[in-house]
XYZ file of C-alpha atoms in Angstrom:
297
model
C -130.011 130.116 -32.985
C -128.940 129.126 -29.279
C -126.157 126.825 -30.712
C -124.935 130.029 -33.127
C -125.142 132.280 -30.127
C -122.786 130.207 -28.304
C -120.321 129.249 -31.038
C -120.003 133.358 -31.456
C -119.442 133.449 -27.548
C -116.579 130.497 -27.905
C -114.733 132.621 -31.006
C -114.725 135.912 -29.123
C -113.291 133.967 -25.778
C -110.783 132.795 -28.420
C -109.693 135.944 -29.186
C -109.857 138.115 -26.498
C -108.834 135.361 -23.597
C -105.439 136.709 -23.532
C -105.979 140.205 -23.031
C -108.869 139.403 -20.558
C -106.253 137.975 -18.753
C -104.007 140.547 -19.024
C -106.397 143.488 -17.376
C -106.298 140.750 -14.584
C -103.240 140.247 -13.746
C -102.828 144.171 -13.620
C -105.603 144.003 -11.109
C -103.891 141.034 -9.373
C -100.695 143.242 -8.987
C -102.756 146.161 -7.479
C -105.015 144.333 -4.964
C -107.966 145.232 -6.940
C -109.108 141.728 -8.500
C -112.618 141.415 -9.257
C -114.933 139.200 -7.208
C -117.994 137.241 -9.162
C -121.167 136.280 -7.250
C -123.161 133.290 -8.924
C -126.375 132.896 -8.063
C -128.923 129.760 -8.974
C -132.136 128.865 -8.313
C -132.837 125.331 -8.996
C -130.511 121.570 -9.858
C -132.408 119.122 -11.016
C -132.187 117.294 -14.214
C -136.257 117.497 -14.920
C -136.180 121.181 -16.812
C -139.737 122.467 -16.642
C -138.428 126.077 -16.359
C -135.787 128.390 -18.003
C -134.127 128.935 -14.389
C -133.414 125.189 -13.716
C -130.039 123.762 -14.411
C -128.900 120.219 -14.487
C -126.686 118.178 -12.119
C -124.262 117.754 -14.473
C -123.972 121.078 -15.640
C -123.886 122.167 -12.558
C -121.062 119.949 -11.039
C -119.240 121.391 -14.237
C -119.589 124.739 -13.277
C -118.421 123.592 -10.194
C -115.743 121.843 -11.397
C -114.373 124.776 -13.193
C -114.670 127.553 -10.981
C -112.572 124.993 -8.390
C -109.673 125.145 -11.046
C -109.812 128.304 -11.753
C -111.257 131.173 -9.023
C -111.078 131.221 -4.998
C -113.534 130.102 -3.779
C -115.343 132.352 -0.525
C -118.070 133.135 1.121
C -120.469 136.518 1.161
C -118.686 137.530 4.110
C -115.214 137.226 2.477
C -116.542 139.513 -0.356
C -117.544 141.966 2.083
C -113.958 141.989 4.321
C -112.132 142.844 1.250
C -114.296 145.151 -0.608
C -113.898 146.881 3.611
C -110.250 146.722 3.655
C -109.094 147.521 -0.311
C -107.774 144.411 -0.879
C -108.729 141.574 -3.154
C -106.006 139.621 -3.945
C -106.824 136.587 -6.242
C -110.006 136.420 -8.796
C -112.852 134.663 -7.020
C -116.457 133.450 -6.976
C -119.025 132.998 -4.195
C -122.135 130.907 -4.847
C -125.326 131.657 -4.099
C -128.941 130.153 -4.667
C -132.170 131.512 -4.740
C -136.159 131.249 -3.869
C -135.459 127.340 -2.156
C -136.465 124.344 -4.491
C -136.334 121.026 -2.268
C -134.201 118.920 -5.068
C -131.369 121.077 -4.504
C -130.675 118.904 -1.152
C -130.871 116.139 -3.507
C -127.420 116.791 -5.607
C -126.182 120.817 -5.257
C -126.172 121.320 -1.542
C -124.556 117.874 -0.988
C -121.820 118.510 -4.056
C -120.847 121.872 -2.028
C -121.088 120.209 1.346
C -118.544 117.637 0.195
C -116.011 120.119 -1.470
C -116.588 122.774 1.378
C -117.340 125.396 -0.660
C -119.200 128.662 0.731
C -122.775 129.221 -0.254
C -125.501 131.552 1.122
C -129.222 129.858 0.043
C -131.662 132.700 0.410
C -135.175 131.232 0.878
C -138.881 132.677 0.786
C -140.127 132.052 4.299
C -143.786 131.901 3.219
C -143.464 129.084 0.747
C -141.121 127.437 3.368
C -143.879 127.861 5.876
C -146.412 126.643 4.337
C -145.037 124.063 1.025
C -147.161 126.436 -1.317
C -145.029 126.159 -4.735
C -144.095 129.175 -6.048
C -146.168 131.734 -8.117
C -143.885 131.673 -11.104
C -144.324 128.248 -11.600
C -147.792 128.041 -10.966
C -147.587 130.647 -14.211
C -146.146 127.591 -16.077
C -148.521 125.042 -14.839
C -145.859 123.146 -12.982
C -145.869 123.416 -9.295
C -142.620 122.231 -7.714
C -141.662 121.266 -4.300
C -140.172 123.755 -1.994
C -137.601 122.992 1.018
C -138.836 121.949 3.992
C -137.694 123.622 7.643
C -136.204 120.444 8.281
C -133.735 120.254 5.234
C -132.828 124.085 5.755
C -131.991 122.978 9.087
C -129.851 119.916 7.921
C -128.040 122.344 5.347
C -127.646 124.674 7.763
C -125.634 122.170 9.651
C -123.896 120.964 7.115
C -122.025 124.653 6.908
C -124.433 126.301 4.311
C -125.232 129.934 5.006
C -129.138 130.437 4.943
C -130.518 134.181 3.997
C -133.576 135.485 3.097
C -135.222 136.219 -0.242
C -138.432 138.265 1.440
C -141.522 136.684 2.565
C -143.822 136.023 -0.403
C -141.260 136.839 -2.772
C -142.275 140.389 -3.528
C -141.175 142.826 -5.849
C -139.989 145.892 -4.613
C -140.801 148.032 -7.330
C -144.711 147.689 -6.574
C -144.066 148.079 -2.823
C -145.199 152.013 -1.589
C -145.608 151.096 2.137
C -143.356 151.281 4.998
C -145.429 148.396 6.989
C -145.025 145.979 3.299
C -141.721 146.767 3.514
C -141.330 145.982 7.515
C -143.376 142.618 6.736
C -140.853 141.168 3.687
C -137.699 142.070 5.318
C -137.739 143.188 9.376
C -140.932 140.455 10.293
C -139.346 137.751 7.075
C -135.954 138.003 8.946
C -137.032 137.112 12.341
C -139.417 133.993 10.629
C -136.796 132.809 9.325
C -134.576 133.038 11.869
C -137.149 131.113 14.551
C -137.727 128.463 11.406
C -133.876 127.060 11.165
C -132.836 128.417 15.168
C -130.053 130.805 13.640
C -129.136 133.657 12.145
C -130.255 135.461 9.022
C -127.703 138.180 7.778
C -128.095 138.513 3.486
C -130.944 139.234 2.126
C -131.491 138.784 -1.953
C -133.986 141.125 -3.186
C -136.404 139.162 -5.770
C -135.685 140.016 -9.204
C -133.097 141.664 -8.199
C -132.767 144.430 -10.630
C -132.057 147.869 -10.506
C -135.745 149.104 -9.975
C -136.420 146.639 -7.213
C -133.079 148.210 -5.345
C -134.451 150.787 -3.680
C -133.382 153.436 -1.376
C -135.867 152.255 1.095
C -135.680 148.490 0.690
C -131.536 149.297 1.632
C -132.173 151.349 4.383
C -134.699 148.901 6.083
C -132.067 145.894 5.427
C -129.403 147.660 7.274
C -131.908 149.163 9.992
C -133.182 145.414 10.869
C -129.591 144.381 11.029
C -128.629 142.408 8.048
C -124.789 142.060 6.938
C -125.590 142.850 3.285
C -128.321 142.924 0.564
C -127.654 141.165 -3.118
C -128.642 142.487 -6.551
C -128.739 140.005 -9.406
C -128.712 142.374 -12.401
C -124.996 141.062 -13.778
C -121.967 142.601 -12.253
C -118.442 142.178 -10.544
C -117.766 143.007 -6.877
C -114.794 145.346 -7.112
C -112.460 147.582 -4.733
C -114.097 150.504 -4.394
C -117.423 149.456 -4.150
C -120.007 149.657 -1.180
C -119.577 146.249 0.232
C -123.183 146.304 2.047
C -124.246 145.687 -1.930
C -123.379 142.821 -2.986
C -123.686 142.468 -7.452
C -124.152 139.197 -8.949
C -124.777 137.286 -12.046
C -126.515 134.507 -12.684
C -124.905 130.927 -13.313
C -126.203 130.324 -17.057
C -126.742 126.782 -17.679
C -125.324 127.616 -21.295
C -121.425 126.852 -19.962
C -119.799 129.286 -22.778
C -121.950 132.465 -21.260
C -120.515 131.588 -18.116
C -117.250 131.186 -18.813
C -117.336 134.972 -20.982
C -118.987 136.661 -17.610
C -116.322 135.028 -15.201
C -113.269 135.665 -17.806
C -113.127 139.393 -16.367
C -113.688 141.772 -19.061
C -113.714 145.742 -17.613
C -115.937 146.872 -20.467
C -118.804 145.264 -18.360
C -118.104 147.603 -15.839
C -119.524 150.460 -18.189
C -122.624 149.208 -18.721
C -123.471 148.794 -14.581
C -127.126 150.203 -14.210
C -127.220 153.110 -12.083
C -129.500 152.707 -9.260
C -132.672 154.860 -8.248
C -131.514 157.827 -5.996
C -135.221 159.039 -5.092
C -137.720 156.466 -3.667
C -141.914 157.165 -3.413
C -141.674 156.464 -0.380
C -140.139 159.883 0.225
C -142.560 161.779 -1.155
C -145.772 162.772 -0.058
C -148.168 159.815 0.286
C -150.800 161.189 -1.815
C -148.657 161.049 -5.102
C -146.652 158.460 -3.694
C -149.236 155.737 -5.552
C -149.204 157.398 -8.621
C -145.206 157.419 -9.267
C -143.573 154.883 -10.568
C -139.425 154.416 -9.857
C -137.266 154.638 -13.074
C -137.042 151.042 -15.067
C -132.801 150.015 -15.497
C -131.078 152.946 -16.804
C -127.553 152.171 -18.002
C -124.498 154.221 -18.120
């Protein structure tokens, strides 16, 4: 099934490649070209979870988005969402949650090529080595980075953000002091962990639910640069650049390649994100509302 899945990707690449292109290069000529933000979680060529890609698959990704995109950081995104200007198509990566083998072969590969990445970690697990919850689930604890190798990344000109505190997910959250100890408390952690500073935060899960009025505001209040979503979408002119959208880097290389060949139709199916949040409301209902699940336009 996967192997028909992605043969039926490759055909409709075939065919619609050159007018991909095409809506491009019109976007080229007006400034406006579209921005993709990868985001990974885990290298390693032992696979004991559906979010782990190999070295070599990643090095290929790698390899192609060097051919073929600009490569630039979070901040770059941000300056020319700001000004209205986004000349060539480009990609930023990004990783997530903070497995220790990705110092073994990922962090090094970027190092070496210079490329831009932001590596948002979960302070607690950092803290304290405790493997993640999710793979607990799966009966496979795995190691988690170590201060010390955040630091050496960090020096080695890799951007390090935050992904919360214990990994939380937003859409359960109805307190203002849960919300002050995953992001405002989490940022200043992390900061006195690697002796730096913390300016992105990626919001666990990352989907429209867990992007909540009030997990925004408190992102800009603390003073972070930006906040990234994860539920599959270009960065383009016109958007609010303290948002960052990504989409993940699927180990299946012919999904990749159809998200990062630009296609605009994408843009209609863009979730629309909660406009009310509980914790506007009066706290005695507050408990017993739920925000909207993904609603798509």
């Amino acid at each position: 099934m996967q192997l028909l899945r992605s043969l039926a990707i490759s055909t409709r690449l075939a065919v619609q490649t050159p007018w991909r292109r095409r809506q491009v290069q019109r976007l080229c000529e007006l400034g406006q070209a579209p921005m993709s933000v990868l985001f990974y979680h885990r290298v390693a060529d032992e696979q004991p979870n559906p979010w782990t890609i190999s070295n070599g698959e990643f090095e290929r990704h790698v390899d192609y988005c060097r051919e073929n995109f600009e490569l630039i950081s979070l901040e770059e995104v941000q300056q020319r969402l700001d000004s209205g200007h986004s000349p060539r198509p480009s990609v930023t990566f990004t990783f997530d949650d903070g497995y220790s083998e990705n110092c073994n072969f990922a962090l090094p590969l970027l190092i070496r090529h210079k490329i831009p990445c932001t590596y948002f970690v979960t302070t607690e697990n950092v803290r304290d080595g405790h493997p993640f919850e999710h793979d607990l689930r799966l009966k496979c604890p795995l190691p988690i980075n170590t201060i010390e190798q955040l630091k050496a990344a960090a020096d080695g000109g890799i951007e390090i953000g935050l992904h919360t505190a214990n990994h939380v997910d937003f859409n359960q959250v109805r307190t203002v002091e849960k919300l002050n100890e995953e992001i405002v408390e989490a940022k200043d952690n992390l900061e006195a962990m690697i002796n730096g500073p913390v300016r992105y935060l990626a919001v666990p899960f990352g989907l429209p639910q867990q992007m909540r009025p009030a997990v925004i505001e408190t992102a800009r209040k603390c003073g972070l640069k930006g906040i990234c979503s994860a539920y599959g979408a270009y960065n383009l002119i016109g958007d609010d650049s303290f948002h960052i959208r990504r989409f993940h880097g699927d180990p299946q290389f012919n999904r990749l390649r159809n998200w990062l060949t630009y296609d605009d139709r994408k843009n209609r199916r863009r979730p629309i994100l909660p406009d009310q949040d509980v914790l506007d409301m009066d706290p005695e209902i507050a408990d017993t509302v739920r925000l909207p699940e993904c609603v798509f336009s």
